[in-house]
């Protein structure tokens, strides 16, 4: 029985536990066993929380036995993977960095608090590019994660650990964070569903900041209903986050509908032509045809400012990061250099030189430069103008279209090491996802097929707070496409 | 050469809000180091700031008191630099869009009024406090440093003036008036010694109308050191200029013990702060209704009260300025006036003996053992000639030391003056009899003999003789 549990979606597991078909502890044990089996090949987690998970699962079982499960424990006993960028009270939170290798937070992120209130059981902290900077999870201090579809390939990033965990059956669902595509791109490369909600819909409190004006926590799941369910858990106003939107709670799952006839979709020309792999483009175009078959009218639309999105992003995000990461200085917590130093300035220098990896240093330098006296207007201020243009381009598009669509990633999963020597080519992996963050709008990626045996992601973007519409379209498309392929790692236990 | 000194001030006042600027920690002074901290003010990974509405209200109130305009939409910026007392290695401050700007503060100097332009009043967060262990006492050359973050995140109002002051004295008066203003508004503790009110200055000396080079002075921890530091610096720059030297644009540190300023090492100051809008906070957009409500809460401010004291009570300007310079002192005065005694006499007693006693005992007026009613009693006793002015000084001291009311002291000690002419005449007669030489001198018109005889009368009555009555009796009896 329990061997069948991995690859069941989260809602099914929740139902099994609710119906007392299995216990919460059995569900957790099933995933821990699965992790033990595939983790040596996948490396989706930085730190496993096995004992803690067993304890909390057993606690939930006791509660269920006494009939004390509360209404809020909607997903009691369902295991979950948490990207290691979210603060977990009493459990190491590294952000994939040496500088926080042994850092144990004293508080829970709001999103973590909410999934825990919903009764979920944290299995561990998922691997990621250091401080969420990267598109392949190769920038983790703790080593890369492999793509369950091809262990020689990257899972995408920066939420590569979360995506690989779900794709490899090491967790039914996961939380990720998305600053320029960090949920959607790995979801696409690992063949799962991932959503970046509207900026401000999910509290950022406890999400270790990369680029504050772009970061957003979101769900990474096996399918669209799970995505709607998990979004419903984590969304909602939080007084601890000033940028949090005042919005009444939504029941995305309860409202989920595949009735999308009559909707209008714009196919973004700038994101679905040049620079997109032919295999990806084919798969994407077939999905667009399926969408039309569902009664969604699709036509090409041009959003010219998108061509500048990547450049603007690589000024704004590093600028904010250079400031956000200044607190990692060896003074109060985290890693501090062992070297003999003459003064505090040298302590700062050595600690940060030894504690941060090359990509983080690159972005801190980029951002510091972009904000420097004499360059601010030429770089940071200019990038903000592009951001405004992108917001306007989207705004115009919403006058004619319910949603916009594009491939999520210009390519399928690339080989480990293929792009590490060339940061620019790595940055291009996020070309389709970045404009969404710059505009603060919601977007979702769902698998739409395979190209050369690897998953292709289909991105749906919508106006602010149009999460329900995105989920509905994705749900309809998911059912119509019937994508149910499993990665080879699912049955490759004996191969390794 | 025609020298003119030009001074501008940058003042930081800690706001006396219940909680810190961006978290719920208490702002109380003096807790165990790091006891008033939380993940937010310690800059833990992932935390976010939430602006304190009360601090915004206090800053707007101050802006309004300084006749500033309230910005409809102002933003917080990050000021980036590394220093161990700053948990995030950036300070949340305001940059090009402050909460309020463009005001004035008028101050009455001797014989003229000076209008000082207020460039801006903005809101920011305080840093922690470092204690550097090692010979230097500064971060350079320290063996190690200790950090206390209790102060980190306490709201600070920053007040920047235009370079409108023309002397160290004007700068001192400005600071005193600003402190009084903060006090009247009830938004700051204003303790320069505890660091809740801090001041940096820019000073330059122009020569024949040509602007001079600005020098920034830091570390002035009292009104006195502000005055001394600026006087020193004014003199130093004039000397340099007189010798034909250039004044170097730099930041200088005031050494209070040595009484000199010296240049700070450039490394401590050579920062490019890389300001950019704080993405974790939304802009502050105070609605008009709220601003008007705050305007309605503005109390009578020091200068208005001073003018009223002069007009209503006939106080001399200097005493009026002194009393209104401290809200509690002015309140004390008005409570004493309620006793119905002469306001001028009351004001003089407060400004003179009472303040001297308070200073001597290092007691604030709020804790004064002499009740304002008691001061009224004292003035009444003198007015009714029950005790002399000289005796009143002693009675006040005793009232201050024992907390007893002046009437009670006079009663218990039998200090009432001898007002009875018959009783006093007997004493005068006896003194004349015992001092024939002095008596005859007096008869010959030698006025110094009067002093001697009065002394004898006072000695004989243990100081209780009504001096005017005694004098007139002596004169009557020994007229030439
Ligand atoms: Zn705090």
PDB file of C-alpha atoms in Angstrom, chain B residues 238-465:
ATOM      1  CA  UNK B 238      39.225  82.280  10.610  1.00  0.00           C
ATOM      2  CA  UNK B 239      42.826  81.734  11.597  1.00  0.00           C
ATOM      3  CA  UNK B 240      43.439  79.471   8.619  1.00  0.00           C
ATOM      4  CA  UNK B 241      41.853  81.977   6.278  1.00  0.00           C
ATOM      5  CA  UNK B 242      43.705  84.865   7.881  1.00  0.00           C
ATOM      6  CA  UNK B 243      46.946  83.046   7.184  1.00  0.00           C
ATOM      7  CA  UNK B 244      45.879  82.630   3.577  1.00  0.00           C
ATOM      8  CA  UNK B 245      45.345  78.883   3.950  1.00  0.00           C
ATOM      9  CA  UNK B 246      42.527  76.914   2.415  1.00  0.00           C
ATOM     10  CA  UNK B 247      39.953  75.332   4.676  1.00  0.00           C
ATOM     11  CA  UNK B 248      39.754  71.614   3.812  1.00  0.00           C
ATOM     12  CA  UNK B 249      36.328  70.101   3.247  1.00  0.00           C
ATOM     13  CA  UNK B 250      36.198  67.311   5.802  1.00  0.00           C
ATOM     14  CA  UNK B 251      34.433  65.838   8.781  1.00  0.00           C
ATOM     15  CA  UNK B 252      35.903  66.706  12.148  1.00  0.00           C
ATOM     16  CA  UNK B 253      35.357  65.128  15.522  1.00  0.00           C
ATOM     17  CA  UNK B 254      34.837  67.285  18.619  1.00  0.00           C
ATOM     18  CA  UNK B 255      37.001  66.198  21.525  1.00  0.00           C
ATOM     19  CA  UNK B 256      35.183  67.634  24.500  1.00  0.00           C
ATOM     20  CA  UNK B 257      37.930  66.930  27.029  1.00  0.00           C
ATOM     21  CA  UNK B 258      40.656  68.521  24.933  1.00  0.00           C
ATOM     22  CA  UNK B 259      38.375  71.269  23.650  1.00  0.00           C
ATOM     23  CA  UNK B 260      39.448  70.833  20.029  1.00  0.00           C
ATOM     24  CA  UNK B 261      38.154  69.367  16.780  1.00  0.00           C
ATOM     25  CA  UNK B 262      40.285  66.993  14.776  1.00  0.00           C
ATOM     26  CA  UNK B 263      39.769  65.337  11.393  1.00  0.00           C
ATOM     27  CA  UNK B 264      38.101  61.914  11.308  1.00  0.00           C
ATOM     28  CA  UNK B 265      39.895  59.243   9.382  1.00  0.00           C
ATOM     29  CA  UNK B 266      38.577  59.335   5.877  1.00  0.00           C
ATOM     30  CA  UNK B 267      37.803  55.595   5.786  1.00  0.00           C
ATOM     31  CA  UNK B 268      35.069  55.981   8.368  1.00  0.00           C
ATOM     32  CA  UNK B 269      33.408  58.551   6.195  1.00  0.00           C
ATOM     33  CA  UNK B 270      34.196  57.684   2.607  1.00  0.00           C
ATOM     34  CA  UNK B 271      30.872  56.000   1.897  1.00  0.00           C
ATOM     35  CA  UNK B 272      28.809  55.926  -1.248  1.00  0.00           C
ATOM     36  CA  UNK B 273      25.485  55.184   0.374  1.00  0.00           C
ATOM     37  CA  UNK B 274      23.882  53.808  -2.791  1.00  0.00           C
ATOM     38  CA  UNK B 275      20.441  55.073  -1.829  1.00  0.00           C
ATOM     39  CA  UNK B 276      17.516  53.342  -3.512  1.00  0.00           C
ATOM     40  CA  UNK B 277      13.821  53.084  -2.659  1.00  0.00           C
ATOM     41  CA  UNK B 278      13.135  50.531   0.100  1.00  0.00           C
ATOM     42  CA  UNK B 279      11.217  47.786  -1.734  1.00  0.00           C
ATOM     43  CA  UNK B 280       9.895  46.240   1.470  1.00  0.00           C
ATOM     44  CA  UNK B 281       7.839  49.300   2.394  1.00  0.00           C
ATOM     45  CA  UNK B 282       5.020  51.042   0.629  1.00  0.00           C
ATOM     46  CA  UNK B 283       5.031  54.843   0.224  1.00  0.00           C
ATOM     47  CA  UNK B 284       3.574  56.913   3.074  1.00  0.00           C
ATOM     48  CA  UNK B 285       0.490  58.758   1.888  1.00  0.00           C
ATOM     49  CA  UNK B 286      -0.923  60.665   4.850  1.00  0.00           C
ATOM     50  CA  UNK B 287      -4.507  61.582   4.023  1.00  0.00           C
ATOM     51  CA  UNK B 288      -5.481  65.219   4.442  1.00  0.00           C
ATOM     52  CA  UNK B 289      -7.939  64.484   7.206  1.00  0.00           C
ATOM     53  CA  UNK B 290      -5.253  62.856   9.304  1.00  0.00           C
ATOM     54  CA  UNK B 291      -2.837  65.728   8.727  1.00  0.00           C
ATOM     55  CA  UNK B 292      -5.514  68.205   9.792  1.00  0.00           C
ATOM     56  CA  UNK B 293      -6.286  66.135  12.844  1.00  0.00           C
ATOM     57  CA  UNK B 294      -2.585  66.244  13.727  1.00  0.00           C
ATOM     58  CA  UNK B 295      -2.477  69.979  13.101  1.00  0.00           C
ATOM     59  CA  UNK B 296      -5.335  70.321  15.554  1.00  0.00           C
ATOM     60  CA  UNK B 297      -3.236  68.523  18.146  1.00  0.00           C
ATOM     61  CA  UNK B 298      -0.405  71.085  17.960  1.00  0.00           C
ATOM     62  CA  UNK B 299       0.036  72.598  21.402  1.00  0.00           C
ATOM     63  CA  UNK B 300       1.103  76.193  22.165  1.00  0.00           C
ATOM     64  CA  UNK B 301       4.741  76.231  21.082  1.00  0.00           C
ATOM     65  CA  UNK B 302       7.678  77.727  23.011  1.00  0.00           C
ATOM     66  CA  UNK B 303       7.872  81.038  21.176  1.00  0.00           C
ATOM     67  CA  UNK B 304       4.140  81.679  21.424  1.00  0.00           C
ATOM     68  CA  UNK B 305       4.199  80.834  25.094  1.00  0.00           C
ATOM     69  CA  UNK B 306       7.129  83.123  25.668  1.00  0.00           C
ATOM     70  CA  UNK B 307       5.315  85.982  23.984  1.00  0.00           C
ATOM     71  CA  UNK B 308       2.214  85.248  26.019  1.00  0.00           C
ATOM     72  CA  UNK B 309       4.180  85.183  29.278  1.00  0.00           C
ATOM     73  CA  UNK B 310       5.557  88.625  28.448  1.00  0.00           C
ATOM     74  CA  UNK B 311       2.189  90.053  27.461  1.00  0.00           C
ATOM     75  CA  UNK B 312      -0.002  88.331  30.029  1.00  0.00           C
ATOM     76  CA  UNK B 313       2.265  88.312  33.069  1.00  0.00           C
ATOM     77  CA  UNK B 314       4.606  91.156  32.231  1.00  0.00           C
ATOM     78  CA  UNK B 315       7.686  88.956  32.501  1.00  0.00           C
ATOM     79  CA  UNK B 316      11.018  90.339  31.316  1.00  0.00           C
ATOM     80  CA  UNK B 317      12.087  88.728  27.998  1.00  0.00           C
ATOM     81  CA  UNK B 318      15.049  86.890  29.405  1.00  0.00           C
ATOM     82  CA  UNK B 319      13.139  85.238  32.232  1.00  0.00           C
ATOM     83  CA  UNK B 320      10.255  84.447  29.923  1.00  0.00           C
ATOM     84  CA  UNK B 321      12.652  82.774  27.485  1.00  0.00           C
ATOM     85  CA  UNK B 322      14.232  80.777  30.252  1.00  0.00           C
ATOM     86  CA  UNK B 323      10.946  79.557  31.699  1.00  0.00           C
ATOM     87  CA  UNK B 324       9.416  78.634  28.352  1.00  0.00           C
ATOM     88  CA  UNK B 325      12.634  76.945  27.236  1.00  0.00           C
ATOM     89  CA  UNK B 326      11.579  73.955  29.280  1.00  0.00           C
ATOM     90  CA  UNK B 327       7.952  72.970  29.153  1.00  0.00           C
ATOM     91  CA  UNK B 328       7.849  71.639  32.690  1.00  0.00           C
ATOM     92  CA  UNK B 329       9.365  74.842  34.039  1.00  0.00           C
ATOM     93  CA  UNK B 330       6.783  76.938  32.242  1.00  0.00           C
ATOM     94  CA  UNK B 331       4.045  74.624  33.509  1.00  0.00           C
ATOM     95  CA  UNK B 332       5.402  74.982  37.045  1.00  0.00           C
ATOM     96  CA  UNK B 333       5.338  78.730  36.711  1.00  0.00           C
ATOM     97  CA  UNK B 334       1.740  78.791  35.522  1.00  0.00           C
ATOM     98  CA  UNK B 335       0.691  76.511  38.375  1.00  0.00           C
ATOM     99  CA  UNK B 336       2.382  78.865  40.814  1.00  0.00           C
ATOM    100  CA  UNK B 337       0.632  81.830  39.202  1.00  0.00           C
ATOM    101  CA  UNK B 338      -2.646  80.119  40.034  1.00  0.00           C
ATOM    102  CA  UNK B 339      -1.846  80.868  43.685  1.00  0.00           C
ATOM    103  CA  UNK B 340      -2.714  84.469  42.923  1.00  0.00           C
ATOM    104  CA  UNK B 341       0.681  85.912  43.784  1.00  0.00           C
ATOM    105  CA  UNK B 342       2.649  88.377  41.676  1.00  0.00           C
ATOM    106  CA  UNK B 343       3.727  86.527  38.498  1.00  0.00           C
ATOM    107  CA  UNK B 344       6.924  88.543  38.120  1.00  0.00           C
ATOM    108  CA  UNK B 345       8.014  87.748  41.665  1.00  0.00           C
ATOM    109  CA  UNK B 346       7.169  84.087  41.142  1.00  0.00           C
ATOM    110  CA  UNK B 347       9.058  83.999  37.857  1.00  0.00           C
ATOM    111  CA  UNK B 348      12.117  85.561  39.455  1.00  0.00           C
ATOM    112  CA  UNK B 349      12.111  83.061  42.305  1.00  0.00           C
ATOM    113  CA  UNK B 350      11.832  80.187  39.830  1.00  0.00           C
ATOM    114  CA  UNK B 351      14.455  81.482  37.400  1.00  0.00           C
ATOM    115  CA  UNK B 352      16.800  82.385  40.228  1.00  0.00           C
ATOM    116  CA  UNK B 353      16.907  80.453  43.483  1.00  0.00           C
ATOM    117  CA  UNK B 354      14.706  77.515  42.576  1.00  0.00           C
ATOM    118  CA  UNK B 355      16.562  76.610  39.379  1.00  0.00           C
ATOM    119  CA  UNK B 356      19.848  76.985  41.260  1.00  0.00           C
ATOM    120  CA  UNK B 357      18.631  74.558  43.919  1.00  0.00           C
ATOM    121  CA  UNK B 358      17.405  72.122  41.254  1.00  0.00           C
ATOM    122  CA  UNK B 359      20.712  72.240  39.423  1.00  0.00           C
ATOM    123  CA  UNK B 360      22.670  71.837  42.622  1.00  0.00           C
ATOM    124  CA  UNK B 361      20.682  68.762  43.602  1.00  0.00           C
ATOM    125  CA  UNK B 362      20.450  67.530  39.974  1.00  0.00           C
ATOM    126  CA  UNK B 363      16.691  67.201  40.277  1.00  0.00           C
ATOM    127  CA  UNK B 364      14.355  67.888  37.355  1.00  0.00           C
ATOM    128  CA  UNK B 365      11.596  70.413  37.873  1.00  0.00           C
ATOM    129  CA  UNK B 366       9.044  67.603  37.571  1.00  0.00           C
ATOM    130  CA  UNK B 367      10.426  66.178  40.835  1.00  0.00           C
ATOM    131  CA  UNK B 368      10.811  69.530  42.601  1.00  0.00           C
ATOM    132  CA  UNK B 369      10.132  69.066  46.329  1.00  0.00           C
ATOM    133  CA  UNK B 370       8.688  72.580  46.522  1.00  0.00           C
ATOM    134  CA  UNK B 371       5.143  72.527  45.243  1.00  0.00           C
ATOM    135  CA  UNK B 372       4.129  75.491  43.029  1.00  0.00           C
ATOM    136  CA  UNK B 373       1.614  76.338  45.774  1.00  0.00           C
ATOM    137  CA  UNK B 374       4.506  76.407  48.240  1.00  0.00           C
ATOM    138  CA  UNK B 375       6.322  78.918  46.083  1.00  0.00           C
ATOM    139  CA  UNK B 376       3.143  80.997  46.132  1.00  0.00           C
ATOM    140  CA  UNK B 377       3.232  80.866  49.952  1.00  0.00           C
ATOM    141  CA  UNK B 378       6.821  82.051  49.944  1.00  0.00           C
ATOM    142  CA  UNK B 379       6.076  85.016  47.718  1.00  0.00           C
ATOM    143  CA  UNK B 380       3.051  85.857  49.884  1.00  0.00           C
ATOM    144  CA  UNK B 381       5.166  85.745  53.053  1.00  0.00           C
ATOM    145  CA  UNK B 382       7.595  88.235  51.548  1.00  0.00           C
ATOM    146  CA  UNK B 383       4.828  90.443  50.138  1.00  0.00           C
ATOM    147  CA  UNK B 384       3.143  90.561  53.520  1.00  0.00           C
ATOM    148  CA  UNK B 385       6.483  91.409  55.093  1.00  0.00           C
ATOM    149  CA  UNK B 386       6.246  88.433  57.368  1.00  0.00           C
ATOM    150  CA  UNK B 387       9.746  87.455  56.341  1.00  0.00           C
ATOM    151  CA  UNK B 388      12.461  89.393  54.564  1.00  0.00           C
ATOM    152  CA  UNK B 389      13.721  88.541  51.113  1.00  0.00           C
ATOM    153  CA  UNK B 390      16.928  87.275  52.633  1.00  0.00           C
ATOM    154  CA  UNK B 391      15.068  85.014  55.042  1.00  0.00           C
ATOM    155  CA  UNK B 392      12.912  83.812  52.190  1.00  0.00           C
ATOM    156  CA  UNK B 393      16.006  82.420  50.470  1.00  0.00           C
ATOM    157  CA  UNK B 394      16.738  80.298  53.526  1.00  0.00           C
ATOM    158  CA  UNK B 395      13.114  79.248  53.857  1.00  0.00           C
ATOM    159  CA  UNK B 396      13.097  78.158  50.203  1.00  0.00           C
ATOM    160  CA  UNK B 397      16.244  76.120  50.695  1.00  0.00           C
ATOM    161  CA  UNK B 398      14.740  74.463  53.738  1.00  0.00           C
ATOM    162  CA  UNK B 399      11.483  73.819  51.898  1.00  0.00           C
ATOM    163  CA  UNK B 400      13.505  72.282  49.071  1.00  0.00           C
ATOM    164  CA  UNK B 401      15.496  70.096  51.432  1.00  0.00           C
ATOM    165  CA  UNK B 402      12.679  68.987  53.733  1.00  0.00           C
ATOM    166  CA  UNK B 403       9.639  69.191  51.466  1.00  0.00           C
ATOM    167  CA  UNK B 404       7.841  71.266  54.117  1.00  0.00           C
ATOM    168  CA  UNK B 405       5.720  74.233  53.059  1.00  0.00           C
ATOM    169  CA  UNK B 406       7.221  77.722  53.630  1.00  0.00           C
ATOM    170  CA  UNK B 407       4.395  78.806  55.968  1.00  0.00           C
ATOM    171  CA  UNK B 408       4.960  75.806  58.132  1.00  0.00           C
ATOM    172  CA  UNK B 409       8.704  76.439  58.263  1.00  0.00           C
ATOM    173  CA  UNK B 410       8.199  80.054  59.287  1.00  0.00           C
ATOM    174  CA  UNK B 411       5.674  79.008  61.933  1.00  0.00           C
ATOM    175  CA  UNK B 412       7.738  76.164  63.365  1.00  0.00           C
ATOM    176  CA  UNK B 413      10.946  78.175  63.549  1.00  0.00           C
ATOM    177  CA  UNK B 414       9.322  81.339  64.732  1.00  0.00           C
ATOM    178  CA  UNK B 415      10.901  83.144  61.848  1.00  0.00           C
ATOM    179  CA  UNK B 416       8.254  85.788  61.446  1.00  0.00           C
ATOM    180  CA  UNK B 417       9.724  89.262  61.310  1.00  0.00           C
ATOM    181  CA  UNK B 418       9.469  91.635  64.217  1.00  0.00           C
ATOM    182  CA  UNK B 419       6.976  94.063  62.784  1.00  0.00           C
ATOM    183  CA  UNK B 420       5.914  95.493  66.103  1.00  0.00           C
ATOM    184  CA  UNK B 421       7.378  99.008  66.387  1.00  0.00           C
ATOM    185  CA  UNK B 422       7.402  99.047  70.202  1.00  0.00           C
ATOM    186  CA  UNK B 423       9.197  95.709  70.414  1.00  0.00           C
ATOM    187  CA  UNK B 424      11.756  96.740  67.844  1.00  0.00           C
ATOM    188  CA  UNK B 425      12.267 100.191  69.393  1.00  0.00           C
ATOM    189  CA  UNK B 426      13.373  98.551  72.653  1.00  0.00           C
ATOM    190  CA  UNK B 427      15.971  96.538  70.775  1.00  0.00           C
ATOM    191  CA  UNK B 428      17.203  99.636  68.912  1.00  0.00           C
ATOM    192  CA  UNK B 429      17.508 101.591  72.134  1.00  0.00           C
ATOM    193  CA  UNK B 430      19.541  98.837  73.735  1.00  0.00           C
ATOM    194  CA  UNK B 431      21.860  98.624  70.716  1.00  0.00           C
ATOM    195  CA  UNK B 432      22.434 102.416  70.750  1.00  0.00           C
ATOM    196  CA  UNK B 433      23.223 102.253  74.418  1.00  0.00           C
ATOM    197  CA  UNK B 434      25.715  99.434  74.004  1.00  0.00           C
ATOM    198  CA  UNK B 435      27.464 101.094  71.037  1.00  0.00           C
ATOM    199  CA  UNK B 436      27.985 104.746  71.922  1.00  0.00           C
ATOM    200  CA  UNK B 437      30.821 105.299  69.409  1.00  0.00           C
ATOM    201  CA  UNK B 438      28.783 104.118  66.456  1.00  0.00           C
ATOM    202  CA  UNK B 439      25.812 106.097  67.691  1.00  0.00           C
ATOM    203  CA  UNK B 440      27.779 109.283  67.766  1.00  0.00           C
ATOM    204  CA  UNK B 441      29.265 108.587  64.309  1.00  0.00           C
ATOM    205  CA  UNK B 442      25.725 108.203  63.058  1.00  0.00           C
ATOM    206  CA  UNK B 443      24.706 111.457  64.604  1.00  0.00           C
ATOM    207  CA  UNK B 444      27.620 113.088  62.808  1.00  0.00           C
ATOM    208  CA  UNK B 445      26.177 111.822  59.523  1.00  0.00           C
ATOM    209  CA  UNK B 446      28.588 108.964  58.945  1.00  0.00           C
ATOM    210  CA  UNK B 447      26.386 106.588  56.980  1.00  0.00           C
ATOM    211  CA  UNK B 448      28.675 103.543  57.387  1.00  0.00           C
ATOM    212  CA  UNK B 449      27.743 103.477  61.040  1.00  0.00           C
ATOM    213  CA  UNK B 450      24.142 102.634  60.019  1.00  0.00           C
ATOM    214  CA  UNK B 451      25.320  99.329  58.526  1.00  0.00           C
ATOM    215  CA  UNK B 452      27.113  98.452  61.738  1.00  0.00           C
ATOM    216  CA  UNK B 453      24.140  99.287  63.918  1.00  0.00           C
ATOM    217  CA  UNK B 454      21.744  97.371  61.645  1.00  0.00           C
ATOM    218  CA  UNK B 455      24.043  94.367  61.942  1.00  0.00           C
ATOM    219  CA  UNK B 456      23.791  94.612  65.751  1.00  0.00           C
ATOM    220  CA  UNK B 457      19.994  94.872  65.577  1.00  0.00           C
ATOM    221  CA  UNK B 458      19.795  91.834  63.342  1.00  0.00           C
ATOM    222  CA  UNK B 459      22.115  89.909  65.604  1.00  0.00           C
ATOM    223  CA  UNK B 460      20.037  90.791  68.615  1.00  0.00           C
ATOM    224  CA  UNK B 461      16.811  89.671  66.868  1.00  0.00           C
ATOM    225  CA  UNK B 462      18.421  86.675  65.169  1.00  0.00           C
ATOM    226  CA  UNK B 463      17.688  88.245  61.819  1.00  0.00           C
ATOM    227  CA  UNK B 464      13.965  88.660  62.390  1.00  0.00           C
ATOM    228  CA  UNK B 465      13.844  92.450  62.537  1.00  0.00           C
TER     229      UNK B 465
END
